[in-house]
Coordinates of C-alpha atoms in Angstrom, one line a residue:
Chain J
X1 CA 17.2 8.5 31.1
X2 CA 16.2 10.4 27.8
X3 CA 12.5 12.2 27.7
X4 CA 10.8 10.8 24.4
X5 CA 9.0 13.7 23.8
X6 CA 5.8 14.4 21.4
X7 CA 8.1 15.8 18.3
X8 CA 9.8 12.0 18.2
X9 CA 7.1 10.3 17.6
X10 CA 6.0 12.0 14.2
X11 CA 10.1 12.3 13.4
X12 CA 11.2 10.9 10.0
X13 CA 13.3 7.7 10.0
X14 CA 16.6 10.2 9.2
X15 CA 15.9 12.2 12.2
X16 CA 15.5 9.7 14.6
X17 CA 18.2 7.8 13.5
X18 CA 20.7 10.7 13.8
X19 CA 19.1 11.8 17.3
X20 CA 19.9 7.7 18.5
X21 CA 23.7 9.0 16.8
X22 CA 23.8 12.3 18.5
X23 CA 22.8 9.6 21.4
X24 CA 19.8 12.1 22.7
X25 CA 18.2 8.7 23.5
X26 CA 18.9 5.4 23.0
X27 CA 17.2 2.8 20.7
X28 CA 16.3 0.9 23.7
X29 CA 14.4 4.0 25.2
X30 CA 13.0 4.6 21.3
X31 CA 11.6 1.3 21.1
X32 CA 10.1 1.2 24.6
X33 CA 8.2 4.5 23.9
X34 CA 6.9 3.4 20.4
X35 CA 6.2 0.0 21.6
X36 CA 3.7 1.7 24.7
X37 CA 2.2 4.3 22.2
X38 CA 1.3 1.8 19.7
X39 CA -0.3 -0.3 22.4
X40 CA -2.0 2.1 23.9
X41 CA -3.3 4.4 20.8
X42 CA -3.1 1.3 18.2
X43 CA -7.0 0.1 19.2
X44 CA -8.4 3.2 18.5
X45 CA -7.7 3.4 15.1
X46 CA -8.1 -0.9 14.4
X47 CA -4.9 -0.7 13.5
X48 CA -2.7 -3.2 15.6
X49 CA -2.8 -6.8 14.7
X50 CA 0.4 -8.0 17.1
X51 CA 2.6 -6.7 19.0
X52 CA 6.1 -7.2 18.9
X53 CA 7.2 -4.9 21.7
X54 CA 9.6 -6.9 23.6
X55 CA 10.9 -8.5 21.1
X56 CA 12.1 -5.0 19.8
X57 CA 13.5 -3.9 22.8
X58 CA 15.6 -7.0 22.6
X59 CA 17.0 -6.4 19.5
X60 CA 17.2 -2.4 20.7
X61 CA 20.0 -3.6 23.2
X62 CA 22.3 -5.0 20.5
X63 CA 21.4 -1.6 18.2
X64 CA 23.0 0.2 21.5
X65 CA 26.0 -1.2 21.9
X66 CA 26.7 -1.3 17.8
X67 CA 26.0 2.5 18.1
X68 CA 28.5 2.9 21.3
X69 CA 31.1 1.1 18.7
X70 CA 30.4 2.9 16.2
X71 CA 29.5 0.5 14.1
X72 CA 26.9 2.0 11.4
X73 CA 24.5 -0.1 9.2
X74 CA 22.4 3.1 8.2
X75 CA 19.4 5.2 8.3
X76 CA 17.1 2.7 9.6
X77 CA 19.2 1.3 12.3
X78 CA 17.5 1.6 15.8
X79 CA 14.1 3.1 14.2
X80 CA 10.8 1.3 14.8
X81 CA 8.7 0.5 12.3
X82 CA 5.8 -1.8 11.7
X83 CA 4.5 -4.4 9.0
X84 CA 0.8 -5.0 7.2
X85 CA -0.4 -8.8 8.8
X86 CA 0.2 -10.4 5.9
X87 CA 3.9 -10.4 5.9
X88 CA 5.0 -13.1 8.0
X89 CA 6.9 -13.2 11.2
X90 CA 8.0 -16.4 12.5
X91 CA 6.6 -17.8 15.8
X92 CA 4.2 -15.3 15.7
X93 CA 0.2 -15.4 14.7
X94 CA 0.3 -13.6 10.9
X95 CA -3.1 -13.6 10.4
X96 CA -3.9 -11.9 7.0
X97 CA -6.6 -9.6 8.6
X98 CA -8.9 -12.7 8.3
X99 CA -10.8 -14.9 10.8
X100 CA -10.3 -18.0 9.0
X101 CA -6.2 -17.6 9.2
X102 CA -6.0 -15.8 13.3
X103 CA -4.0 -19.1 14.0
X104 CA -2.0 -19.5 11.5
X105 CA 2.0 -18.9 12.3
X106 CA 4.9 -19.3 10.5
X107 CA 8.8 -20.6 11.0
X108 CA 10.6 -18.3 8.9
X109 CA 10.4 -14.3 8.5
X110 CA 9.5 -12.8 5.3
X111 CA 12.1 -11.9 2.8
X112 CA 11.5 -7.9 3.8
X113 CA 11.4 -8.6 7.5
X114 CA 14.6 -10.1 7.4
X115 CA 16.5 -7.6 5.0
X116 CA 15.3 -4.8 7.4
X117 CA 16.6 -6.9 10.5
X118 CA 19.8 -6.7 8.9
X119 CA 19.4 -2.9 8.5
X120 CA 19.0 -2.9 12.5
X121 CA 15.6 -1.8 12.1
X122 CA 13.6 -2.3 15.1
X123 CA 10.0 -4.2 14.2
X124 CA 7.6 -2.9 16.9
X125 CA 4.2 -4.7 15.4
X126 CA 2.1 -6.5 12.9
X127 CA -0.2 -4.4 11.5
X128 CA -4.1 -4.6 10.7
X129 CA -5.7 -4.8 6.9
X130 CA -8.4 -5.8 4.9
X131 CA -9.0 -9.3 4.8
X132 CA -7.2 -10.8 2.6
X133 CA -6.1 -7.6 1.2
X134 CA -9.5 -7.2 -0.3
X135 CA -9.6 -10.6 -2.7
X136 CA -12.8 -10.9 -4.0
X137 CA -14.2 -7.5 -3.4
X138 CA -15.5 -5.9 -0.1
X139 CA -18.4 -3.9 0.9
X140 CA -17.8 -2.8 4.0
X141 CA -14.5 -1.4 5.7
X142 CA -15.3 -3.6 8.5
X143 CA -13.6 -6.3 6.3
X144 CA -11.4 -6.7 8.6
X145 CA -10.7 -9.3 11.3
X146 CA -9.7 -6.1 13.6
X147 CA -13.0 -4.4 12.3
X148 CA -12.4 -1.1 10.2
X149 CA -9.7 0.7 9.7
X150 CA -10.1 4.1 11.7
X151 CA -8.9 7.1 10.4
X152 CA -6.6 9.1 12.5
X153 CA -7.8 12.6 11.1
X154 CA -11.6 11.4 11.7
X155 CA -12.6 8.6 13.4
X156 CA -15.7 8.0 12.0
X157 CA -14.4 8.0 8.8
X158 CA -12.1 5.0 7.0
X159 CA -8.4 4.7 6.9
X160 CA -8.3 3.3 3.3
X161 CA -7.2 -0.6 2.5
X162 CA -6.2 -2.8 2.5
X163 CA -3.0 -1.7 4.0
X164 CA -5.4 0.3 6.6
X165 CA -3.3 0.1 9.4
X166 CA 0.0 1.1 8.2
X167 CA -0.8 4.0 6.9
X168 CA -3.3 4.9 10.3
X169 CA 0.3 4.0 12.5
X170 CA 2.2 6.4 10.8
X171 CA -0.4 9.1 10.2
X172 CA -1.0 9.3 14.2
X173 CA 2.6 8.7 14.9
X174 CA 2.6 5.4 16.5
X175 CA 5.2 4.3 13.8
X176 CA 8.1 6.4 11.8
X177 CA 7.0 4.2 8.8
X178 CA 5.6 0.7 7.9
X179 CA 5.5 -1.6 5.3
X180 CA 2.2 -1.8 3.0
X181 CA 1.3 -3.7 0.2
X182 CA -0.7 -3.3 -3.2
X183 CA -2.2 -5.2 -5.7
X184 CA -4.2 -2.6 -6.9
X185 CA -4.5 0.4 -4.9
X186 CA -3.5 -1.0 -1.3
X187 CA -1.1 1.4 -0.6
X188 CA -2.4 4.1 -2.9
X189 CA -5.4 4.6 -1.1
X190 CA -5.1 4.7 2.2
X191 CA -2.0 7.1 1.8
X192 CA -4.2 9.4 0.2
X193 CA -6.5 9.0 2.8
X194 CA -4.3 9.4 5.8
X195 CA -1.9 11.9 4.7
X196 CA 0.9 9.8 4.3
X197 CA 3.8 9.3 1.8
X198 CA 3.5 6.2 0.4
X199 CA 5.4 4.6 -2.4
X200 CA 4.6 1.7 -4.7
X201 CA 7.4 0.0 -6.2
X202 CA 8.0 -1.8 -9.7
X203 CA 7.0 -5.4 -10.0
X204 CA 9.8 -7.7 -9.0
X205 CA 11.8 -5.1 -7.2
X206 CA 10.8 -5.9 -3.9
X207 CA 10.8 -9.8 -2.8
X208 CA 7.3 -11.2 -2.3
X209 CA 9.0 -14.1 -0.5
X210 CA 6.7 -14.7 2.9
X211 CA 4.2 -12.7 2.3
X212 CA 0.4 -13.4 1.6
X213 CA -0.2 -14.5 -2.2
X214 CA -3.4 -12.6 -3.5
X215 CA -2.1 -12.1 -7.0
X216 CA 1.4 -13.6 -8.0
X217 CA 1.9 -11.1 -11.2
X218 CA 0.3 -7.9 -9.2
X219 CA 1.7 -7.9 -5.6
X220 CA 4.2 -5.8 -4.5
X221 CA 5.3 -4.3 -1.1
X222 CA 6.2 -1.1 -0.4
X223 CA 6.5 1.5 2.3
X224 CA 4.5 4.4 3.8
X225 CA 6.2 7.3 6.0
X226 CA 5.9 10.8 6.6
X227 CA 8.1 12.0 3.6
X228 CA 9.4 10.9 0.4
X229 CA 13.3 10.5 2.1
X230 CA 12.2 7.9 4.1
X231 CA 10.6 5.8 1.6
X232 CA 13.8 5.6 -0.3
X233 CA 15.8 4.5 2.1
X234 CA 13.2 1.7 2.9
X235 CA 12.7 1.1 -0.3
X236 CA 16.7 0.8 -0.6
X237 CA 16.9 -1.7 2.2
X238 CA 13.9 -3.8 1.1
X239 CA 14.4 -4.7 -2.4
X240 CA 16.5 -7.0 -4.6
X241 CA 16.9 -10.3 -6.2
X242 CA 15.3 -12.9 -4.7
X243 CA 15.2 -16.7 -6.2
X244 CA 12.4 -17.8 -3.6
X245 CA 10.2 -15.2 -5.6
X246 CA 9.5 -16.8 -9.1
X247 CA 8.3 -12.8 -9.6
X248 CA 11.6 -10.9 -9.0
X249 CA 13.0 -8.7 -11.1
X250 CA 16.7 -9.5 -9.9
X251 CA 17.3 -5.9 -9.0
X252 CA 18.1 -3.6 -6.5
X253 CA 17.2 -0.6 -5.7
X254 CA 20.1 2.1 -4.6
X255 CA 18.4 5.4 -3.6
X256 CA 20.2 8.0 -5.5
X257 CA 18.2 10.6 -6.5
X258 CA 20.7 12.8 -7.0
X259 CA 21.6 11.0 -10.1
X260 CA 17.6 11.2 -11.5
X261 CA 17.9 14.2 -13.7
X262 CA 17.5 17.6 -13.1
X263 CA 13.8 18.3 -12.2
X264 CA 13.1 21.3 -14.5
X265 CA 14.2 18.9 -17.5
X266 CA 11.7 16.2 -16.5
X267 CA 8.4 16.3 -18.5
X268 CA 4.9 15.6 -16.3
X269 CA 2.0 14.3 -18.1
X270 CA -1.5 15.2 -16.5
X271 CA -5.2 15.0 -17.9
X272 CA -6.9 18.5 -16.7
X273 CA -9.9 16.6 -17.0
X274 CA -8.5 14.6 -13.4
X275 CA -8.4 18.0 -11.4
X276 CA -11.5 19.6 -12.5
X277 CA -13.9 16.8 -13.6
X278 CA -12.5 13.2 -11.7
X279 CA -11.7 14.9 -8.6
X280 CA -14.7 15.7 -6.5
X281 CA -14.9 19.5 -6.0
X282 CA -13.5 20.3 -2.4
X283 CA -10.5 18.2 -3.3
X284 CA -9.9 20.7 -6.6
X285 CA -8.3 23.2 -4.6
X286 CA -5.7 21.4 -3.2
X287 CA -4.8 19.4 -6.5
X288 CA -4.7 22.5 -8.1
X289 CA -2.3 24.0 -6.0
X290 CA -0.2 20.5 -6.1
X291 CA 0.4 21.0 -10.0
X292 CA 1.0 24.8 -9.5
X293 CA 3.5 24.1 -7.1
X294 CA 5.3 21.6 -9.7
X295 CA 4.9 23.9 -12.8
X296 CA 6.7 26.4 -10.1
X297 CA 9.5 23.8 -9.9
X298 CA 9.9 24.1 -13.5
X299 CA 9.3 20.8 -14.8
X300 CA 7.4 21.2 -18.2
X301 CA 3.6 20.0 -18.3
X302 CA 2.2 18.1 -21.0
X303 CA -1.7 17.1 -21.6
X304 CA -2.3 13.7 -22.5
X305 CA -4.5 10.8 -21.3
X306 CA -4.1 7.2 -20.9
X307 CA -5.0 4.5 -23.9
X308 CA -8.7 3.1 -24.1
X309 CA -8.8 -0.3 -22.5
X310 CA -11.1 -1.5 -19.8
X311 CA -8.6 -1.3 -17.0
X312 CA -11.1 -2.1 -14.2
X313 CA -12.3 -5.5 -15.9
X314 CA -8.8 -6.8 -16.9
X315 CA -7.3 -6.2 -13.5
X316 CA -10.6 -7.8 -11.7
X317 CA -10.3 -11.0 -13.7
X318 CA -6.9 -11.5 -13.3
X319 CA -6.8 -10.7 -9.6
X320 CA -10.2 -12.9 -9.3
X321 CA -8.7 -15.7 -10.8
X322 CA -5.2 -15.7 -9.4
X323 CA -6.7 -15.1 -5.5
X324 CA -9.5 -17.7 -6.2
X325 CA -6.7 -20.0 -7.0
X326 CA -4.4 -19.0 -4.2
X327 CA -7.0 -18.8 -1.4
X328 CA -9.1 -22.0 -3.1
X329 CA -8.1 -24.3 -0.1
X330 CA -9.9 -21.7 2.6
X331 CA -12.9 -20.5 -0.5
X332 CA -13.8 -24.6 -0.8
X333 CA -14.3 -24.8 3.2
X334 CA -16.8 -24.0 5.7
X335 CA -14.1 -21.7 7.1
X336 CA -15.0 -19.3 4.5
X337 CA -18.1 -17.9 6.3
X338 CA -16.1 -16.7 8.8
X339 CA -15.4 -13.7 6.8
X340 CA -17.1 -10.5 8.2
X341 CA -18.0 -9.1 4.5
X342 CA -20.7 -11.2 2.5
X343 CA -19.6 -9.6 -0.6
X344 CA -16.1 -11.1 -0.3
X345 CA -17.6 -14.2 0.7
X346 CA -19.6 -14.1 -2.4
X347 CA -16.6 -12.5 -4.9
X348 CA -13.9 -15.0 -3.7
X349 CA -16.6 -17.9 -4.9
X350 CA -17.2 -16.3 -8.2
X351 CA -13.7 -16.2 -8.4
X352 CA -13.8 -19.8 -8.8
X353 CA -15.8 -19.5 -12.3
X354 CA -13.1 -17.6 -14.0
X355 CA -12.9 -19.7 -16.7
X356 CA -8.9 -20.0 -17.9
X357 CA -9.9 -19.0 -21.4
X358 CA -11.4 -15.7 -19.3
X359 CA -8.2 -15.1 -17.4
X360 CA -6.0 -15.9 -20.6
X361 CA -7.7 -13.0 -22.5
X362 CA -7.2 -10.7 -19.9
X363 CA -3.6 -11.5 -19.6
X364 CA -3.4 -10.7 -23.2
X365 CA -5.2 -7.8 -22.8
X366 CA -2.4 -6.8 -20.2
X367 CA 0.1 -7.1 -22.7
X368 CA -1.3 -4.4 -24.8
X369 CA -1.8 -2.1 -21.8
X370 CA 1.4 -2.1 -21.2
X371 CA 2.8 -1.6 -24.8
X372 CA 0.5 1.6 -25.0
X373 CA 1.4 3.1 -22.0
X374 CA 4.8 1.9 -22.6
X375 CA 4.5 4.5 -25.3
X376 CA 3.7 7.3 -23.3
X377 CA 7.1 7.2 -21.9
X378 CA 8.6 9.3 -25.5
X379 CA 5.9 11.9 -24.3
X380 CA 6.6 12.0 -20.8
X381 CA 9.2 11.6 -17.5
X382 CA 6.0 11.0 -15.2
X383 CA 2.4 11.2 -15.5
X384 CA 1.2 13.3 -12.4
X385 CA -3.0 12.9 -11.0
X386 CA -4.7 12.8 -8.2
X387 CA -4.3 9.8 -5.8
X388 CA -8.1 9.2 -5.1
X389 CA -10.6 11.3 -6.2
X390 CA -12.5 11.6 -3.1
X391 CA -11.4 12.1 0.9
X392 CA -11.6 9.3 2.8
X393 CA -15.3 7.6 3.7
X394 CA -17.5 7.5 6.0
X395 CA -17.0 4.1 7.4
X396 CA -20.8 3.0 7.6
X397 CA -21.2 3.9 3.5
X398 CA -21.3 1.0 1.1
X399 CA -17.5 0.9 -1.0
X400 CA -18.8 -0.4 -4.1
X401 CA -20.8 2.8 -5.0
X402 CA -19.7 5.1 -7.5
X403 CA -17.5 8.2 -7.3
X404 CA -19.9 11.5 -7.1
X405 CA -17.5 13.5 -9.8
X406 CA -16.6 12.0 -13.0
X407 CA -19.5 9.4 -13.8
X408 CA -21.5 9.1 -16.9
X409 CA -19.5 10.8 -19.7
X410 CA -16.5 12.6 -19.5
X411 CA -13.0 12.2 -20.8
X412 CA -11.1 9.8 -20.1
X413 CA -7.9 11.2 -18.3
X414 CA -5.9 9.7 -16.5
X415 CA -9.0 8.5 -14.3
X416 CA -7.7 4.9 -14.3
X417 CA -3.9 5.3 -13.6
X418 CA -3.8 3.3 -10.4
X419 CA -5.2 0.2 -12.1
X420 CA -3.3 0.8 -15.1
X421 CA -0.1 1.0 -13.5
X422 CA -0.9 -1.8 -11.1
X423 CA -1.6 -3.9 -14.7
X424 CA 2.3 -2.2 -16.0
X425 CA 3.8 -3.5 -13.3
X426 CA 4.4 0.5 -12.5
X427 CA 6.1 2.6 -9.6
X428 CA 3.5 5.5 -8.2
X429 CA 5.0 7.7 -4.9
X430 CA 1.7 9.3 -3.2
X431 CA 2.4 12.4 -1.6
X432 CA 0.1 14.3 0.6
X433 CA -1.0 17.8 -0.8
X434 CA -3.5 19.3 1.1
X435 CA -6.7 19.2 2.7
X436 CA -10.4 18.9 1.7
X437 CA -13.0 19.4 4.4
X438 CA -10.9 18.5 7.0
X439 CA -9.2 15.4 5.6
X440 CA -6.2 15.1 4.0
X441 CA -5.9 15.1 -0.6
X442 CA -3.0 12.8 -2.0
X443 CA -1.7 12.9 -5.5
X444 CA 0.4 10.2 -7.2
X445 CA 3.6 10.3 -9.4
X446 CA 3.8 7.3 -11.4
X447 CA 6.7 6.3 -13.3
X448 CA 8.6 4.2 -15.6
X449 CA 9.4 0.8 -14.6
X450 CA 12.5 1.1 -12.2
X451 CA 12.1 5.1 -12.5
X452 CA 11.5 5.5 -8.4
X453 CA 14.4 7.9 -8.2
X454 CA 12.6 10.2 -10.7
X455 CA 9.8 10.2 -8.5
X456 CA 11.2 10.6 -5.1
X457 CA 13.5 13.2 -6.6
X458 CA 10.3 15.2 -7.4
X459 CA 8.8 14.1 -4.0
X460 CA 11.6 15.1 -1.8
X461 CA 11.3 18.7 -4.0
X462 CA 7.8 19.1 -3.5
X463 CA 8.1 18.3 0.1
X464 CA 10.8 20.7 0.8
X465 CA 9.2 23.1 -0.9
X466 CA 5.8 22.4 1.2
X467 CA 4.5 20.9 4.6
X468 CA 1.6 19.3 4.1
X469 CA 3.5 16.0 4.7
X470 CA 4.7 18.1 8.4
X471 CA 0.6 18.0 9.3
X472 CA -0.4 15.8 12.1
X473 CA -3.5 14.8 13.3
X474 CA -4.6 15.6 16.9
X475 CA -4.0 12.2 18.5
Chain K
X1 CA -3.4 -22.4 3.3
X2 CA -5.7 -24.0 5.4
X3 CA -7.2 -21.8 8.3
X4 CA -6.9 -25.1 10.7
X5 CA -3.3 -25.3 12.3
X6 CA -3.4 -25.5 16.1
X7 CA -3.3 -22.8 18.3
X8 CA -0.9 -22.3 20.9
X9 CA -1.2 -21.3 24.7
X10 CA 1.9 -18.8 23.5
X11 CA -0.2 -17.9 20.1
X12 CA -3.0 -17.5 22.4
X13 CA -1.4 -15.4 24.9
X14 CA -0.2 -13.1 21.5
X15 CA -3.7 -12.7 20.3
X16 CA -5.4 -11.6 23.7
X17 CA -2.5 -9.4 24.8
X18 CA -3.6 -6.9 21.8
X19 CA -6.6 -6.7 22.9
X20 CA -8.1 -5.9 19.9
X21 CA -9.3 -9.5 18.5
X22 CA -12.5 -9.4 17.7
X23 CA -13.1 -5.3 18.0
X24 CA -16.6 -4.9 15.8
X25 CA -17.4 -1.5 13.9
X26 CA -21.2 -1.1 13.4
X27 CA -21.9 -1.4 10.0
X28 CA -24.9 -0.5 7.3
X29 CA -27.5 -3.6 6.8
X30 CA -25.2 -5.8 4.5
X31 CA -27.5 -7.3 1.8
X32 CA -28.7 -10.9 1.7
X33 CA -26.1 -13.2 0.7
X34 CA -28.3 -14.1 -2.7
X35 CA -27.9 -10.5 -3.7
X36 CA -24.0 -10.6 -3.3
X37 CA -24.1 -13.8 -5.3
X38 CA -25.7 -12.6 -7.6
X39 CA -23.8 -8.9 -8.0
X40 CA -20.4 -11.0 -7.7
X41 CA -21.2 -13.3 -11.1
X42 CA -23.0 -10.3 -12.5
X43 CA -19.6 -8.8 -12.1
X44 CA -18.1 -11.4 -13.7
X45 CA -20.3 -11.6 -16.4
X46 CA -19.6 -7.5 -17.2
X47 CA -15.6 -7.9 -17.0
X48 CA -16.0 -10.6 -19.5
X49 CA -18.1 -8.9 -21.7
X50 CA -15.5 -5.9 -21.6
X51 CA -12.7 -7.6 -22.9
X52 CA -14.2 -9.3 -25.0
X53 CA -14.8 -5.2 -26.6
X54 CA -10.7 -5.1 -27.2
X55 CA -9.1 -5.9 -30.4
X56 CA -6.2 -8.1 -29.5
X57 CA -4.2 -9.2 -32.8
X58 CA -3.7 -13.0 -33.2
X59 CA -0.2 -12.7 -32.3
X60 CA -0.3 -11.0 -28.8
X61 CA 0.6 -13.9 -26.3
X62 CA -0.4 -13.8 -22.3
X63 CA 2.2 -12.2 -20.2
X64 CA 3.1 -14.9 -18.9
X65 CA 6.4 -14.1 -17.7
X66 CA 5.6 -11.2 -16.2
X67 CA 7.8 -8.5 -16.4
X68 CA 7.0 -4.6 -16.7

């Protein structure tokens, strides 16, 4: 019987799955050691919703005797992973982080549950989040129906949201990688905040099928894992056409980022404004060093900044109205008030006065955004900034308060590039890049629609060519 | 989707096995729920106001059919 030591559990997905090859343990013995480890050290970061040991070691058994026949699905095959509670797995409580729903199960996996299955990925757990994902706002990070996200790094401070717990399971190693999801800086965040890689896909690349409906024309799914590699194969695995989402794209992804381009062609755009206004000061260092390090790799740097539209209000009228209309049933009933936050209380009924003439504007507005930054694309391969401006919170402190650097007026940047590429429809690959006081600093590579090679070309780069991704905190 | 479908012993036995239901983090006072009313349509009332700034020509339609 194999000794799972400490270096497994903060292995990528690759590793692990050619150590179950080299048969140095088995997937059975793999499954049983992440299965008691994210037990056991899940609670202390809020982070486990379900879990779904057993069930794994079950599937772990016919992952054995496939690998003693050789038979090969790929680089997923026997690894454990784990899934945000709002993708659903059937016969199973899937509780979208929120008291009113800790019932509610359903009869058929979600779309990305199923296509990782088929990759003989091993599902170890449902994951905690932000109720709701965040519709309608949240004050606290104890939005959550497992209370708030704990960071692994520093417990009193937050794990991000709303995909909190993935990114917490694979920052203290209780998971090789999870899935996340974003509507408008889900997965962003709390991979910045952890010190995890975490990659956003295109609109309609990944199937929505099953999963929770906050806003049909911004949700996507995506993965988070300790290094860029790893996300591509689980982005490869996940996505594709999917009739049963009215929102796919009808694509797949095939990782291939050998085909991207060669990296000292590729053009980044930044704002300096971002990395020495935006950014609050201990997090300058790192950034700085971030964009050093990809000016080292060649790649030519341009200065530019992104169009003048009121990102922030278009994206929070669209997402109001679309998750006051998909969550109207629950908003309408006393059930509400079970919510832990009164400010999402409050923001999922105000939700409910979006008037359609409101939300139509918006939508319109949309449409211009993404002309204009469409037309950064002649400029530029991928526009480069930091992730979050700020380390992770203290989780006590009020969320709806303003940024300390960058208020008042200064230039415009690239401040908004989450929301605006969440509003594009746009790919962005976090990577982590240092540390600030102690916690970790992410910056994010967005991209052209469908461009995730580009970016995980430049991630894997960076990556090899650093090791703040190789960092672990003392679990 | 309603929050009302019936619970199961086996649903039960899920939920209690994590042992984390119900975990509470101490928070800061939250503010009265008339203050978060009113923030949350003042909100509303901003965003509006904010688009409302962007010159949209008349032919720009919705995106609708949302693809990026």
């Amino acid at each position: 019987m194999a000794v799972i030591t400490d270096d497994v559990y903060f292995a990528t997905a690759v590793e692990l799955h050619a150590r179950l090859v080299r048969r140095e343990f088995s997937a059975v013995e793999l499954a049983r050691a992440f299965g008691e480890r994210l037990e056991k050290l899940g609670p202390r970061y809020n982070a486990l919703a379900l879990s779904l040991r057993e069930q794994a070691i079950r599937q772990a058994k016919d992952v054995d005797k496939e690998l003693k026949r050789g038979r090969e699905r790929g680089p997923l095959q026997g690894v454990p992973y784990g899934v945000k509670d709002l993708l659903a797995v059937a016969g199973g409580p899937t509780t979208w982080g929120a008291p009113p729903f800790a019932g509610q199960v359903f009869g058929e996996d979600a779309a990305v549950v199923q296509k990782l299955e088929k990759a003989g990925a091993l599902l170890m757990g449902k994951l905690a989040m932000v109720s709701l994902a965040g519709g309608g706002g949240y004050r606290y990070a104890a939005a959550s129906l497992q209370g708030a996200g704990l960071n692994p790094w520093d417990r009193t401070r937050w794990a991000g949201g709303s995909s909190s717990g993935s990114a917490a399971a694979v920052a203290a190693g209780l998971t090789p990688y999870a899935l996340g999801s974003e509507t408008n800086g889900s997965i962003v965040t709390p991979a910045a905040y952890c010190g995890v890689t975490g990659l956003r896909p295109t609109y309609g690349l990944v199937s929505r099928r099953g999963a929770m409906p906050l806003a049909w024309t911004m949700d996507k799914i995506g993965p988070l894992a300790h290094t860029a590699e790893d996300c591509g194969h689980v982005l490869a695995a996940i996505s594709g056409g999917d009739d049963g989402d009215p929102g796919s794209a009808g694509r797949r992804f095939h990782f291939a980022p050998q085909y991207a381009g060669v990296v000292s062609k590729l053009r980044i755009g930044i704002a300096t404004a971002d990395f020495e206004v935006h950014a609050a000061e201990p997090l300058r260092a790192a950034l700085h060093e971030a964009l050093a390090e990809f000016r080292r790799m060649g790649a030519t740097v341009v200065e530019l900044e992104l169009p003048d539209f009121p990102y922030s209000a278009v994206a929070s009228t669209i997402i109001g109205a679309e998750g006051a209309t998909s969550f109207g049933g629950v908003i309408r009933s006393a059930a509400l008030e079970k919510l832990p936050d009164a400010r999402q209380i409050e923001g999922l009924k105000a939700g409910l006065k979006i008037t359609a003439t409101d939300y139509l504007q918006a939508m319109r507005v949309r449409r211009l955004i993404q002309q204009a930054i469409g037309a950064l694309w002649a400029k530029v391969d991928v526009l480069l900034a930091p992730a979050r401006h700020t380390i992770a919170t203290n989780i006590k402190d009020a969320l709806d308060g303003r940024s300390a650097a960058g208020t008042g007026n200064t230039p415009r940047g690239l401040r908004s590039l989450t929301t605006a590429g969440n509003l594009a429809g746009l790919p962005e690959l976090v990577l982590p890049c240092g540390f600030a006081d102690g916690m970790p600093v992410g910056i994010g590579l967005t991209g052209k629609p469908f461009a995730e090679n580009t970016l995980l070309k430049l991630g894997m780069e960076y990556q090899r060519l650093t090791g703040h991704h190789r960092r672990k905190p003392a679990v | 989707m309603s929050g009302e479908l019936p619970m199961t012993r086996r649903t039960l036995a899920a939920l209690l096995s994590t042992g984390v239901v119900g975990v509470v983090t101490p928070v800061g006072a939250q503010p009265k729920p008339a203050v978060e009313i009113s923030e949350a349509e003042a909100a509303l009332r901003r965003n509006t106001e904010a688009i409302k700034t962007v010159d949209v020509p008349w032919d720009t339609e919705p995106a609708f059919r949302f693809q990026p």
